[in-house]
Amino acid sequence: MDGVGAEQQPVSVGRSAKAVLRQAEALLAAVRTVLSDHARVRADIEHALSPLRERLVARELDGIPVSRLKDVTGGRLRLGALEQAGYSTVRQVLDARPYALQQIPGIGAQSASQAISAARQIAGAVRDSVAVRIDIDATDDPRTTALVIALHRMVNAGPETARAVDSAERIAGELASLLPAARPARGRLRMLLTGQRRRRETQDAVARISGLVAESATREQHLLLAQASADLLRPPADPTEAWIDFELRSAEYYRLLGEIANMAPDAQASEGYLPTDISDQVRAQPLDDTHRRVSLRGYQAFGARFALARRRVIIGDEMGLGKTIQAIAALAHLKSQGLTHFLVVCPASVLINWIREIEARSALDAYRVHGPYRQAALEEWIEQGDVAVTTFDALHSLPIPDDVPLGMLVVDEAHYVKNPEARRARTVAEWTGRTAHVLFLTGTPMENRVEEFRNLVHYLQPGLVPHIRHGDAVAGSQAFRKAVAPAYLRRNQQDVLTELPELVQVDAWEEFTRSDLNAYRTAVDDGNFMAMRRAAYAEPADSAKLNRLLEIVGEAAENDLKVVVFSYFRDVLSTVHEALVSRAPGRAHGPTHGLTHGPITGSLTAVRRQELVDEFAAAPGHAVLLSQIQAGGVGLNMQAASIVVLCEPQVKPTMETQAVARAHRMGQVRHVQVHRLLTTDSIDQRMLEILSSKSRLFDAYARRSDVAESTPEAVDISEQSLARRIVEEEQLRLAVAGRNAPAGDEDLVT
């Protein structure tokens, strides 16, 4: 033996080493089980995906003329003989047997082999490019249903399973190399017979294994792995259950399908055409998901990493790409790094949405620092940490001590602070100096607003401002994005969403303004159900819902998207029409005079309704179509629109479903966003609470039936009973709220 005696070395042998190695082997068995279960579920998806992909490939090859075989063979193949024999498409050649081709005059064994080989090459290229799409109307197709069921298991395993698999891959990789190196530590004699260098390697391996096992125990990896295996081993879902879940959470299914089917968007486009050095820096940025409860698409993960790696930036993704989720992912990562306090500033119209999204998408607590309980919420946030959400108008008066460590400031709808002279802009500028991480979000494209963009960048990276030139914008959006890459990331829907246009549903929750609440209370006191439903539009100049609708339409205009606005009430549509054609001064977006079509109402003939839809579709770029939901929600195809706004929830679930289906149907090439305008603590909330318990049964048994399409009244609940129940509940609630209103809460008791 070389060196000094083993008894003089700090050798990791004996019971302690054996115990550590036994624990490591048990951990390795657990992670391999999870990886095996995950691989099996993924294989089931790929197996279900294969026939759908091959069907698409066959259709594509049916449309490719046999003459294209020349492109592969360099013109050496004699195609005339094939064409004369009736072979007109590449698919016919691909399906032919070599012997059959050899029977054609002029085609020998070599030519037949070349023709089939060329057809296979074309088929391979087509197979790599086709995108499998899930048609919501294909519930009777067993192949599509099999894919939805296979995806259902993985989707419902949730982000915790993805986290478990990532952890399992890391642990398996480390233990696979460490356990063999630690093998001599299983016995004292074996260690005594081991050379000094090998002994040190063994000791180091045992120490690293011990640390890995301890870390696993601290993070309760065994529980995470066991739960992941249980989720992955669940039996297949019933077809109806799987289809309903797909319709409710299509984005999760599409994300997974895109990952498994390799339908990834162009890498440069999904990274906003950033220069290579910045893209490399962003990709190298870790993204901890410990405090996150949602899986991210690839471009969304890149956006969160961009915010973290570049520290002070603007994410300007187009509507519907999940800017909020990217911001929450960045906050969750910083929380895992030990930062404690975060601040989100946004317009009052989206404050409730931020609260709900933070609570649903992360393990962070959200504090509503706005309204009558603002001070109490602020004090609790200062003490407990996590995310405070406030408005632009309230930000300047927040008494936050200087010693509160602000981990990140997120400013939503950042174009609100484009004017550096405005008070809100000066306040935001002051707050950006309190933290190293600042994230501005805006869906407004900055390419055509260079001066506004320079103002925003000045808050974040003032040194970049002199390098931002108007000529970069003139050169095109890609040139502009590369020029401002250190501070700006923008992606468009067509660049990053490659699957079937999905349906993105957004519940836009608003709070009553004082005028809204007065009108609502009057309607409740009168027991007027219909007046309660449209009270939010009674005073247009001070309507929270109308203001949010204008913001949605304004952002759609910025992105050149068409919008359909549905309401049950003609007077609501008249209010919306007037607001759209004559915007009040000071709105965030410009006027839309001349772009508004309709309204489509029940008094119009079918011919006139179709004419309005055709005019709307033919209008270049952005336009708005107004329609009564009962008049335009059935029979008319509005797939020119990619934004649908529902002014109020409907009593009959079928009415909303059919209205949305006017835009989200075959022929739609863009992703459809549905914005349902809702008011908290109102008839809207009561209606949703009552109807939600019935919606799943309705979806399961009625939505896709001919009866539901033709006679929705047959499956909807009684409007009279719903109205009576809600009126009584609201009268009681407001009476109690009035008695219990806190001092100073004037809005509640007015």
XYZ file of C-alpha atoms in Angstrom:
750
model
C 0.000 0.000 0.000
C 1.236 3.450 -0.853
C 1.304 6.335 1.578
C 0.608 6.176 5.268
C -1.722 3.697 6.912
C -5.423 3.848 6.298
C -6.073 4.271 10.017
C -4.390 7.659 9.796
C -6.634 8.960 6.959
C -10.073 10.582 7.269
C -11.568 7.622 5.393
C -15.370 7.536 4.915
C -16.023 3.898 5.738
C -18.135 1.967 8.126
C -21.778 2.304 9.009
C -22.123 5.994 8.223
C -20.785 5.611 4.676
C -22.894 2.510 4.072
C -26.010 4.315 5.321
C -25.352 7.265 3.016
C -24.863 4.947 0.044
C -28.052 3.012 0.840
C -29.979 6.293 0.979
C -28.409 7.361 -2.299
C -29.389 4.083 -3.970
C -32.953 4.476 -2.740
C -32.995 8.025 -4.072
C -31.588 6.853 -7.399
C -34.286 4.179 -7.642
C -36.970 6.797 -6.984
C -35.669 9.201 -9.604
C -35.327 6.428 -12.171
C -38.927 5.418 -11.491
C -40.121 8.962 -12.127
C -38.047 9.226 -15.296
C -39.385 5.871 -16.484
C -42.987 6.859 -15.759
C -42.503 10.195 -17.490
C -40.894 8.555 -20.520
C -43.790 6.095 -20.766
C -46.415 8.872 -20.684
C -44.443 10.865 -23.236
C -44.185 7.763 -25.435
C -47.974 7.375 -25.228
C -48.353 10.936 -26.515
C -45.886 10.336 -29.334
C -47.696 7.103 -30.220
C -51.034 8.949 -30.388
C -49.434 11.797 -32.314
C -47.876 9.590 -34.986
C -51.012 8.638 -37.004
C -52.224 12.241 -37.005
C -48.861 13.434 -38.259
C -48.725 10.710 -40.904
C -52.213 11.639 -42.062
C -51.070 15.232 -42.512
C -47.924 14.096 -44.313
C -50.011 11.980 -46.673
C -52.267 14.934 -47.467
C -49.282 17.155 -48.151
C -47.656 14.559 -50.383
C -50.923 14.203 -52.291
C -50.538 17.832 -53.283
C -46.874 17.632 -54.357
C -46.482 16.793 -58.071
C -44.201 13.965 -59.048
C -42.055 16.470 -60.949
C -40.658 17.645 -57.578
C -38.640 14.406 -57.430
C -36.239 16.145 -59.787
C -35.284 18.527 -56.979
C -33.924 15.590 -54.997
C -32.320 13.568 -57.789
C -30.706 16.471 -59.581
C -32.815 15.872 -62.703
C -31.411 12.378 -63.313
C -34.748 10.599 -62.828
C -36.890 9.843 -65.907
C -40.215 11.248 -64.753
C -41.977 11.071 -68.098
C -42.385 7.321 -67.792
C -43.787 7.631 -64.279
C -46.293 10.299 -65.315
C -47.433 8.315 -68.345
C -48.047 5.352 -66.051
C -50.405 7.463 -63.905
C -48.046 8.475 -61.099
C -48.873 12.159 -60.648
C -48.010 12.806 -56.974
C -45.107 12.100 -54.664
C -47.379 10.092 -52.389
C -48.226 7.655 -55.165
C -44.526 7.008 -55.707
C -43.898 6.680 -51.968
C -46.656 4.084 -51.597
C -45.556 2.090 -54.649
C -43.582 -1.119 -54.379
C -40.265 -1.248 -56.253
C -41.514 -4.219 -58.258
C -44.556 -2.248 -59.458
C -42.403 0.643 -60.625
C -40.082 -1.724 -62.444
C -42.996 -2.906 -64.580
C -43.211 0.572 -66.122
C -41.454 0.733 -69.502
C -38.227 2.690 -69.133
C -38.006 2.246 -65.351
C -35.423 -0.237 -64.169
C -34.444 -1.378 -60.689
C -32.079 1.544 -60.168
C -34.611 4.154 -61.337
C -37.338 2.629 -59.162
C -35.036 2.701 -56.150
C -34.059 6.323 -56.871
C -37.690 7.395 -57.234
C -38.769 5.815 -53.950
C -35.682 7.147 -52.137
C -36.403 10.672 -53.439
C -40.048 10.376 -52.353
C -38.910 9.308 -48.880
C -36.616 12.316 -48.620
C -39.454 14.666 -49.509
C -41.729 12.866 -47.045
C -39.128 13.306 -44.319
C -38.896 17.024 -44.981
C -42.693 17.326 -44.915
C -42.859 15.298 -41.689
C -40.469 17.728 -40.041
C -42.518 20.740 -41.083
C -46.167 19.752 -40.588
C -47.897 21.019 -37.456
C -50.461 18.733 -35.860
C -53.514 20.721 -34.869
C -56.307 19.714 -32.527
C -59.703 20.601 -33.933
C -62.193 21.262 -31.143
C -64.922 19.881 -33.406
C -63.102 16.554 -33.909
C -64.487 14.888 -30.783
C -65.835 12.037 -32.907
C -62.404 11.327 -34.431
C -60.848 8.470 -32.419
C -57.279 9.419 -33.391
C -57.612 13.022 -32.271
C -59.417 11.913 -29.119
C -56.602 9.472 -28.329
C -54.102 12.343 -28.552
C -56.187 14.606 -26.302
C -56.491 11.794 -23.717
C -52.732 11.145 -23.848
C -51.975 14.847 -23.429
C -54.525 15.125 -20.612
C -52.475 12.896 -18.323
C -49.305 14.931 -18.730
C -51.059 18.305 -18.557
C -52.904 17.375 -15.378
C -49.715 16.116 -13.777
C -48.959 19.838 -13.603
C -45.822 21.954 -13.249
C -44.815 20.076 -10.081
C -44.233 16.974 -12.201
C -42.079 18.913 -14.645
C -40.098 20.167 -11.673
C -39.758 16.607 -10.351
C -38.526 15.337 -13.728
C -35.936 18.119 -14.009
C -34.739 17.343 -10.492
C -34.704 13.603 -11.209
C -32.573 14.069 -14.325
C -30.063 16.140 -12.373
C -29.877 13.697 -9.451
C -29.667 10.657 -11.722
C -26.821 12.208 -13.668
C -24.838 13.036 -10.536
C -25.406 9.727 -8.759
C -24.657 7.705 -11.882
C -21.065 8.935 -11.735
C -20.661 9.271 -7.965
C -21.886 5.854 -6.824
C -19.282 3.844 -8.787
C -16.566 6.156 -7.464
C -17.815 5.605 -3.899
C -18.003 1.803 -4.186
C -14.782 1.111 -2.130
C -16.360 2.856 0.879
C -18.779 -0.036 1.319
C -16.153 -1.970 3.273
C -13.086 -1.217 5.419
C -11.007 -3.947 3.795
C -11.738 -2.662 0.333
C -10.623 0.798 1.396
C -7.426 -0.591 2.918
C -6.602 -2.233 -0.400
C -7.271 0.967 -2.347
C -4.478 3.258 -3.454
C -4.143 6.709 -1.906
C -5.393 8.631 -4.931
C -8.347 6.309 -5.382
C -9.053 6.582 -1.658
C -9.252 10.367 -1.891
C -11.574 10.079 -4.882
C -13.782 7.706 -2.898
C -13.877 10.023 0.094
C -14.754 12.960 -2.138
C -17.517 10.961 -3.843
C -19.000 9.887 -0.493
C -18.918 13.487 0.739
C -20.674 14.741 -2.383
C -23.243 11.952 -2.187
C -23.867 12.805 1.459
C -24.461 16.432 0.527
C -26.790 15.432 -2.304
C -28.801 13.148 -0.016
C -29.013 15.851 2.664
C -30.133 18.436 0.114
C -32.751 16.018 -1.182
C -34.086 15.453 2.320
C -34.214 19.191 3.017
C -36.213 19.812 -0.146
C -38.423 16.766 0.490
C -37.508 15.313 -2.872
C -38.947 11.909 -1.983
C -42.394 13.453 -1.571
C -42.055 15.376 -4.829
C -40.942 12.254 -6.692
C -43.627 10.052 -5.167
C -46.352 12.558 -6.050
C -45.035 12.863 -9.599
C -45.149 9.102 -10.093
C -48.677 8.971 -8.676
C -49.798 11.740 -11.039
C -48.179 10.083 -14.050
C -49.715 6.689 -13.245
C -53.294 7.931 -13.139
C -55.618 5.975 -15.435
C -56.562 7.559 -18.778
C -59.322 10.139 -18.593
C -62.776 9.625 -19.992
C -62.917 11.130 -23.525
C -65.548 13.697 -22.525
C -63.512 14.772 -19.498
C -60.365 15.101 -21.603
C -62.073 17.192 -24.292
C -63.660 19.510 -21.738
C -60.302 19.992 -20.023
C -58.667 20.685 -23.387
C -61.206 23.392 -24.159
C -60.756 24.988 -20.742
C -56.939 24.849 -20.768
C -56.004 24.663 -24.427
C -52.851 26.737 -23.922
C -51.339 24.051 -21.668
C -52.139 21.333 -24.219
C -50.674 23.341 -27.076
C -47.533 24.098 -25.103
C -46.973 20.404 -24.416
C -47.882 19.381 -27.960
C -45.473 21.917 -29.391
C -42.707 20.613 -27.149
C -43.237 16.943 -27.996
C -43.995 17.454 -31.687
C -40.980 19.763 -32.054
C -43.234 22.534 -33.370
C -40.908 25.129 -31.962
C -41.032 28.640 -33.397
C -38.080 30.144 -35.163
C -35.394 30.626 -32.526
C -34.511 34.156 -33.605
C -38.158 35.214 -33.665
C -38.924 33.704 -30.245
C -35.909 35.585 -28.865
C -37.029 38.879 -30.383
C -34.173 38.985 -32.925
C -31.699 39.861 -30.192
C -27.998 39.941 -31.026
C -26.156 36.702 -30.332
C -24.201 37.998 -27.348
C -27.369 39.111 -25.536
C -29.251 35.908 -26.438
C -26.376 33.830 -25.065
C -26.389 35.841 -21.838
C -30.146 35.411 -21.442
C -30.135 31.671 -22.151
C -27.405 31.214 -19.532
C -29.575 32.912 -16.883
C -31.038 30.335 -14.436
C -34.795 30.418 -13.829
C -35.874 28.883 -10.530
C -39.449 27.572 -10.527
C -39.744 26.733 -6.831
C -42.351 29.438 -6.196
C -44.066 29.179 -9.590
C -47.275 27.242 -10.248
C -47.444 27.418 -14.025
C -45.443 25.915 -16.863
C -43.952 28.370 -19.313
C -43.683 28.206 -23.052
C -40.154 28.505 -24.351
C -40.506 32.129 -25.392
C -42.079 32.996 -22.022
C -39.184 31.425 -20.123
C -36.809 33.396 -22.344
C -38.700 36.606 -21.510
C -38.440 35.980 -17.773
C -34.721 35.238 -18.141
C -34.300 38.421 -20.192
C -35.813 40.464 -17.364
C -33.481 38.820 -14.852
C -30.293 38.849 -16.911
C -30.668 42.404 -18.216
C -32.165 43.692 -14.909
C -33.804 46.914 -16.210
C -35.812 46.271 -19.354
C -39.066 46.561 -21.295
C -40.979 43.487 -22.447
C -43.259 44.661 -25.252
C -44.783 41.397 -26.465
C -47.942 41.551 -28.531
C -51.307 41.057 -26.813
C -52.011 37.514 -25.683
C -48.431 36.281 -25.286
C -48.406 36.297 -21.482
C -46.408 39.314 -20.350
C -47.959 39.024 -16.879
C -46.885 35.389 -16.533
C -43.334 36.280 -17.561
C -43.216 38.986 -14.908
C -44.556 36.602 -12.254
C -41.933 34.016 -13.243
C -39.210 36.629 -12.728
C -40.648 37.570 -9.321
C -40.836 33.916 -8.286
C -37.192 33.411 -9.256
C -36.044 36.423 -7.256
C -38.043 35.148 -4.272
C -36.099 31.879 -4.444
C -32.874 33.910 -4.420
C -33.768 35.427 -1.050
C -35.355 38.723 -2.119
C -38.495 39.465 -0.160
C -40.438 42.540 -1.308
C -41.768 43.265 -4.802
C -43.970 46.043 -6.151
C -46.329 45.986 -9.145
C -47.713 49.287 -10.474
C -50.599 49.162 -12.942
C -53.757 50.967 -14.046
C -56.684 50.537 -11.654
C -58.558 48.656 -14.379
C -56.188 45.668 -14.239
C -55.255 45.704 -10.537
C -57.658 42.891 -9.635
C -56.369 40.794 -12.522
C -52.828 41.169 -11.203
C -53.908 40.038 -7.733
C -55.656 36.989 -9.143
C -52.812 36.068 -11.503
C -50.142 36.295 -8.812
C -52.149 34.106 -6.455
C -53.042 31.578 -9.170
C -49.665 31.394 -10.939
C -47.277 31.505 -7.995
C -46.868 30.730 -4.317
C -46.360 34.438 -3.589
C -48.870 36.435 -1.575
C -50.373 39.487 -3.268
C -51.446 42.591 -1.325
C -53.975 45.010 -2.793
C -52.521 48.390 -1.863
C -55.480 50.335 -3.162
C -58.870 51.422 -1.872
C -60.172 51.804 1.681
C -57.952 49.071 3.161
C -54.797 50.303 1.444
C -52.911 51.223 4.612
C -53.620 47.903 6.326
C -52.511 45.985 3.243
C -49.355 48.093 2.960
C -48.397 47.506 6.577
C -48.912 43.765 6.227
C -46.809 43.692 3.036
C -44.001 45.622 4.730
C -44.014 43.086 7.557
C -44.589 39.879 5.570
C -43.090 40.598 2.136
C -44.015 39.205 -1.337
C -45.938 41.364 -3.846
C -47.712 44.676 -3.291
C -49.959 45.722 -6.175
C -50.918 49.383 -6.476
C -51.997 51.932 -9.064
C -50.176 54.765 -10.807
C -52.265 57.332 -8.967
C -51.643 55.787 -5.542
C -47.919 55.214 -6.011
C -46.823 58.753 -5.215
C -48.418 58.673 -1.759
C -47.259 55.249 -0.553
C -45.361 55.668 2.754
C -42.886 52.842 2.191
C -39.822 53.173 4.458
C -36.473 53.465 2.725
C -35.195 50.375 4.536
C -37.772 48.072 2.883
C -35.643 46.045 0.413
C -37.436 46.271 -2.934
C -36.428 43.242 -5.027
C -38.178 44.221 -8.271
C -40.454 46.952 -9.572
C -42.906 45.891 -12.295
C -44.720 48.628 -14.216
C -47.616 47.346 -16.318
C -48.972 49.367 -19.259
C -45.716 51.295 -19.116
C -46.772 53.583 -21.965
C -48.813 55.375 -19.286
C -45.555 57.024 -18.169
C -44.364 58.069 -21.642
C -44.697 61.768 -20.737
C -41.782 62.581 -18.403
C -43.514 65.777 -17.218
C -46.558 63.963 -15.802
C -46.681 63.281 -12.058
C -47.099 59.536 -12.531
C -43.987 59.474 -14.720
C -41.916 61.417 -12.192
C -43.081 59.074 -9.417
C -42.178 55.964 -11.414
C -38.788 57.497 -12.192
C -38.138 57.955 -8.478
C -39.106 54.363 -7.711
C -36.894 52.911 -10.433
C -33.934 54.208 -8.457
C -34.846 52.086 -5.430
C -34.116 48.693 -6.975
C -31.715 47.041 -9.363
C -34.477 45.055 -11.079
C -37.106 47.029 -13.004
C -39.477 45.517 -15.559
C -41.724 47.627 -17.789
C -44.550 45.848 -19.644
C -46.412 47.247 -22.644
C -48.293 45.727 -25.552
C -47.944 48.917 -27.560
C -45.346 48.462 -30.323
C -42.553 50.957 -29.814
C -41.148 50.925 -33.353
C -43.389 53.793 -34.433
C -42.984 55.773 -31.214
C -39.279 56.365 -30.959
C -39.534 59.443 -28.734
C -41.890 57.684 -26.317
C -39.543 54.719 -26.286
C -36.547 56.924 -25.532
C -38.451 58.331 -22.553
C -39.173 54.854 -21.202
C -35.588 53.684 -21.683
C -34.343 56.789 -19.870
C -35.924 55.445 -16.665
C -34.129 52.115 -17.112
C -30.854 52.503 -18.971
C -30.199 56.206 -19.636
C -26.857 55.437 -21.220
C -28.646 53.677 -24.067
C -30.782 56.688 -25.042
C -28.177 58.435 -27.280
C -27.913 55.250 -29.351
C -31.648 55.073 -30.131
C -32.159 56.666 -33.549
C -35.226 57.240 -35.683
C -33.431 55.623 -38.597
C -33.454 52.261 -36.863
C -37.254 52.291 -36.777
C -37.408 53.364 -40.426
C -35.271 50.349 -41.325
C -37.946 47.990 -39.978
C -39.030 46.299 -36.764
C -36.192 43.748 -36.716
C -33.540 46.427 -37.205
C -35.116 48.515 -34.466
C -35.266 45.601 -32.013
C -31.627 44.723 -32.579
C -30.616 48.345 -32.046
C -32.450 48.579 -28.711
C -31.814 44.971 -27.661
C -30.099 45.803 -24.347
C -33.402 47.132 -23.011
C -36.265 45.870 -25.206
C -37.790 42.497 -26.057
C -40.849 42.107 -28.290
C -42.352 39.031 -29.941
C -45.429 38.785 -32.189
C -48.044 36.042 -32.194
C -47.191 34.828 -35.680
C -43.533 34.531 -34.654
C -43.929 32.320 -31.611
C -47.313 30.545 -31.715
C -47.132 27.786 -34.291
C -50.073 25.565 -33.393
C -53.783 25.817 -34.147
C -55.057 29.253 -33.186
C -55.957 28.850 -29.549
C -58.669 30.433 -27.499
C -57.280 32.633 -24.722
C -59.985 33.650 -22.263
C -59.393 36.575 -19.919
C -61.772 37.578 -17.149
C -61.198 41.323 -16.838
C -62.373 42.183 -13.320
C -63.132 45.813 -12.554
C -64.285 47.692 -9.478
C -67.357 49.913 -9.512
C -66.638 53.595 -9.735
C -68.780 55.791 -7.518
C -71.189 56.514 -10.386
C -71.338 52.828 -11.293
C -72.125 51.904 -7.709
C -74.866 54.518 -7.375
C -76.567 53.234 -10.517
C -76.152 49.663 -9.335
C -77.599 50.315 -5.888
C -80.612 52.017 -7.442
C -81.214 49.010 -9.698
C -80.855 46.621 -6.742
C -83.248 48.654 -4.613
C -85.761 48.572 -7.465
C -85.288 44.824 -7.905
C -84.528 45.466 -11.597
C -82.436 42.523 -12.803
C -81.774 43.908 -16.297
C -80.797 47.330 -14.960
C -78.389 45.635 -12.557
C -76.722 43.855 -15.483
C -75.996 47.075 -17.372
C -75.489 49.466 -14.460
C -71.725 49.527 -15.124
C -72.417 51.522 -18.318
C -75.030 53.919 -16.879
C -72.528 56.802 -16.602
C -70.157 56.459 -19.592
C -67.827 59.246 -18.452
C -67.064 57.354 -15.241
C -67.525 53.718 -16.270
C -64.786 51.281 -15.230
C -65.944 48.638 -17.699
C -66.147 51.072 -20.586
C -62.704 52.413 -19.801
C -61.296 48.880 -19.826
C -63.058 48.144 -23.112
C -61.485 51.251 -24.651
C -58.070 50.118 -23.466
C -58.560 46.685 -25.041
C -59.716 48.185 -28.326
C -56.911 50.741 -28.216
C -54.252 48.091 -27.771
C -55.850 46.025 -30.540
C -55.621 49.093 -32.783
C -51.933 49.452 -31.966
C -51.428 45.854 -33.080
C -53.697 46.115 -36.147
C -56.202 43.544 -34.827
C -59.937 43.364 -35.438
C -62.381 43.311 -32.514
C -65.941 42.075 -32.046
C -67.870 43.541 -29.100
C -70.918 41.622 -27.873
C -73.602 42.792 -25.471
C -77.123 41.647 -24.738
C -78.296 45.266 -24.564
C -78.731 47.743 -27.401
C -78.211 50.747 -25.147
C -74.864 49.331 -23.974
C -73.786 48.961 -27.614
C -74.881 52.535 -28.291
C -72.772 53.715 -25.353
C -69.781 51.735 -26.624
C -70.272 53.053 -30.174
C -70.354 56.657 -29.014
C -67.248 56.175 -26.887
C -65.352 54.539 -29.746
C -66.064 57.191 -32.365
C -65.428 60.149 -30.078
C -62.754 59.317 -27.536
C -62.416 61.682 -24.618
C -59.128 63.673 -24.550
C -56.341 62.108 -22.569
C -57.081 58.496 -23.424
C -54.074 56.246 -23.684
C -54.896 55.472 -27.304
C -56.132 57.572 -30.184
C -59.622 57.789 -31.713
C -61.116 55.075 -33.898
C -63.548 57.201 -35.898
C -64.565 55.457 -39.118
C -63.451 51.998 -37.956
C -66.573 50.990 -36.046
C -69.173 48.801 -37.789
C -72.685 47.939 -36.676
C -74.312 47.358 -34.362
C -75.854 44.098 -35.521
C -79.246 43.890 -33.829
C -82.320 41.719 -33.999
C -84.140 44.364 -36.067
C -81.770 43.956 -39.020
C -82.498 41.511 -41.821
C -80.226 38.530 -42.242
C -78.890 40.044 -45.463
C -77.969 43.313 -43.749
C -76.279 41.470 -40.887
C -74.096 39.583 -43.332
C -73.294 42.798 -45.178
C -72.020 44.356 -41.936
C -69.846 41.309 -41.247
C -68.469 41.439 -44.806
C -67.701 45.155 -44.513
C -65.954 44.522 -41.214
C -63.886 41.693 -42.708
C -62.967 43.758 -45.770
C -61.800 46.770 -43.760
C -58.002 47.052 -43.933
C -56.272 46.529 -40.607
C -57.967 47.363 -37.323
C -61.753 47.618 -37.084
C -64.489 47.078 -34.504
C -67.801 45.286 -35.015
C -70.600 45.794 -32.482
C -73.291 43.154 -32.132
C -76.116 42.098 -29.885
C -75.064 38.685 -28.685
C -78.402 37.080 -29.505
C -78.356 38.531 -33.039
C -74.731 38.007 -34.041
C -73.838 35.042 -31.895
C -75.358 32.402 -34.171
C -74.977 31.820 -37.889
C -72.496 34.580 -38.768
C -68.823 33.884 -39.325
C -66.565 36.576 -37.868
C -63.161 34.918 -38.175
C -61.655 38.210 -39.329
C -61.686 39.125 -35.626
C -59.073 37.900 -33.203
C -60.332 39.871 -30.185
C -63.781 39.240 -28.681
C -65.143 41.456 -25.896
C -68.182 40.374 -23.862
C -69.614 43.448 -22.148
C -71.366 41.405 -19.450
C -71.831 37.727 -18.547
C -74.852 36.010 -20.059
C -77.603 34.115 -18.296
C -77.432 31.334 -20.866
C -73.997 29.700 -21.149
C -74.696 28.696 -24.750
C -75.040 32.333 -25.761
C -71.424 33.153 -24.823
C -70.139 29.896 -26.291
C -71.820 30.421 -29.638
C -70.782 34.074 -29.801
C -67.117 33.228 -29.228
C -67.404 30.446 -31.798
C -68.212 33.072 -34.452
C -64.557 34.133 -34.341
C -62.829 30.996 -33.064
C -63.678 28.611 -35.879
C -62.209 27.038 -39.006
C -60.625 29.735 -41.124
C -59.289 31.703 -38.181
C -55.555 32.152 -38.598
C -54.790 34.171 -35.471
C -55.122 33.295 -31.825
C -58.445 34.445 -30.457
C -58.584 36.379 -27.195
C -61.871 36.642 -25.326
C -62.123 39.450 -22.767
C -65.118 39.070 -20.478
C -65.748 42.348 -18.626
C -66.804 41.687 -15.032
C -67.327 43.740 -11.882
C -66.440 42.462 -8.432
C -69.052 42.301 -5.682
C -71.890 42.635 -8.150
C -74.415 40.732 -10.204
C -71.565 39.581 -12.452
C -69.862 37.723 -9.630
C -73.156 36.215 -8.402
C -74.030 34.976 -11.896
C -70.659 33.303 -12.357
C -70.816 31.628 -8.965
C -74.242 30.160 -9.718
C -73.520 29.197 -13.314
C -70.063 27.728 -12.715
C -71.480 24.691 -10.937
C -73.619 23.960 -13.993
C -71.130 24.736 -16.744
C -69.230 21.451 -16.639
C -72.406 19.412 -16.953
C -73.473 21.658 -19.788
C -70.125 21.262 -21.544
C -70.186 17.505 -21.145
C -73.667 16.796 -22.419
C -74.884 19.722 -24.477
C -72.225 21.928 -26.010
C -71.394 19.746 -28.975
C -74.870 18.446 -29.674
C -77.110 19.568 -32.503
C -79.842 20.295 -29.952
C -77.633 22.763 -28.105
C -76.664 24.533 -31.322
C -80.222 24.965 -32.506
C -82.174 25.403 -29.256
C -79.912 26.616 -26.434
C -82.970 27.296 -24.285
C -83.428 23.548 -23.938
C -80.286 23.147 -21.863
C -79.959 26.480 -20.039
C -81.277 27.203 -16.598
C -84.327 29.339 -15.987
C -83.599 33.042 -16.431
C -86.473 33.926 -14.122
C -85.244 31.779 -11.252
C -81.689 33.052 -11.654
C -82.849 36.677 -11.711
C -85.003 36.244 -8.634
C -82.224 34.568 -6.673
C -79.562 37.133 -7.575
C -81.764 40.148 -6.858
C -82.624 38.793 -3.418
C -78.988 37.965 -2.607
C -77.740 41.372 -3.739
C -80.406 43.247 -1.787
C -79.394 41.378 1.341
C -75.644 41.743 0.711
C -75.754 45.493 0.105
C -77.941 46.016 3.146
C -75.420 44.150 5.312
C -72.455 45.884 3.624
C -73.993 49.266 4.275
C -74.335 48.501 7.973
C -70.782 47.139 8.241
C -68.975 49.694 6.073
C -65.755 50.994 7.644
C -65.509 54.660 8.488
C -64.414 56.667 5.493
C -65.534 54.096 2.915
C -67.750 56.544 1.094
C -68.009 54.550 -2.111
C -69.620 51.614 -0.345
C -72.332 53.503 1.468
C -73.065 56.273 -1.044
